[in-house]
């Protein structure tokens, strides 16, 4: 194998590395033959020099080959679809998309991750539900998707082990925010998880990795190309993450909001994003419908209760109690009120996410435990007119002191002005 130091040097000097050499480096790192300090230096060289499209695919492909891969199509005997979001504050989209797609007759099997920072990931949210199991063997995962049409489980340790190691290293070496590295990380997991077609929700704005729409489009294009090279159909939604999605931020609170959406009572932005993603997933599926018909069927599944029924069947299949009364409730609820009249001109997603994190809804460190009951529910968002004293948000906390601290943070996340800001759609762009 080419010595790691040579590859670091060549990437540092801006050279394009051949596929075999990149592959050896990544697989060597996954095996433990390349030490962290050399991979850290390599990642920093990549951060500054970037990767070409061919290098990005070579990296992704090596990451996929570092572990187990699934073939959902073969296991289900039909085309399988998957959905992924690059993550944001209050993003509980998969929790509603899964049941709707399943209710429309398309199997939905998703392997998901935990969150670090802000609030929990999809798995943490699901663990708010008493009894719900996320650690399920691959065999049981496939059986559940076949029998009930829906499973969302933790990614097994054998799926893309290289990403697990690389992501942990990137996290502590300031090398996360690189389009090629993010695209390879996300797409390696999606490709290894085995769906034929994938809808990706690329978030943009204050609470997202990609702060500008152009950056989000660049990430979307890179992931679409990686999917194409791996023989997968990929559609990317670029969606707004300037402010939290929906109203709820915090694990059990977000489960409640997802269920409200399935009952047809969700907040407008969250509902729109879910239905848009469902329309695209159904159009990619083997139902033979276009996106307009896919969306119509998704809306019908919400209206006739079948999506809610699919949610309940799914939660029970994974050992959970689907009743909302079973979810944990925080002992303290404190209102945040508007200091003066005006329009909400901004509600910073990160500040609300950090307030939820400080309440205990997320993790600062990998080992941290999560408090599933706590979080923030914002009642007023960008563009809303408020009078002095109106309730802006509710803080759900473990103690009065924690609630007061979070209330100050949430209030500081709001900006007010005399005129309404330009509306910003939740779905900003779609790339195919
Ligand atoms: N999500 C991932 O899975 N990987 C990244 O690098 C960034 C976001």
Short mmCIF file of C-alpha atoms in Angstrom, two decimals, residues 200-202 204 213-214 217 220-221 235-240 276 280 425-432:
data_model
loop_
_atom_site.label_atom_id
_atom_site.label_comp_id
_atom_site.label_asym_id
_atom_site.label_seq_id
_atom_site.Cartn_x
_atom_site.Cartn_y
_atom_site.Cartn_z
CA UNK A 200 -32.99 13.49 0.38
CA UNK A 201 -34.06 16.55 2.33
CA UNK A 202 -31.13 18.97 2.26
CA UNK A 204 -30.43 25.17 4.40
CA UNK A 213 -29.19 27.82 -0.70
CA UNK A 214 -26.26 27.59 -3.12
CA UNK A 217 -27.72 22.86 -3.97
CA UNK A 220 -27.64 18.01 -3.37
CA UNK A 221 -25.94 17.80 -6.78
CA UNK A 235 -34.39 13.27 -5.65
CA UNK A 236 -33.27 16.17 -3.42
CA UNK A 237 -35.57 18.62 -1.72
CA UNK A 238 -33.80 21.78 -0.55
CA UNK A 239 -35.81 22.94 2.44
CA UNK A 240 -35.75 25.88 4.81
CA UNK A 276 -44.10 16.88 -0.55
CA UNK A 280 -41.88 12.18 -4.32
CA UNK A 425 -41.37 28.72 1.38
CA UNK A 426 -40.55 25.52 3.25
CA UNK A 427 -39.59 23.74 0.00
CA UNK A 428 -37.08 26.06 -1.65
CA UNK A 429 -35.93 23.93 -4.56
CA UNK A 430 -36.05 20.40 -5.95
CA UNK A 431 -33.12 18.78 -7.76
CA UNK A 432 -33.18 15.50 -9.63
#
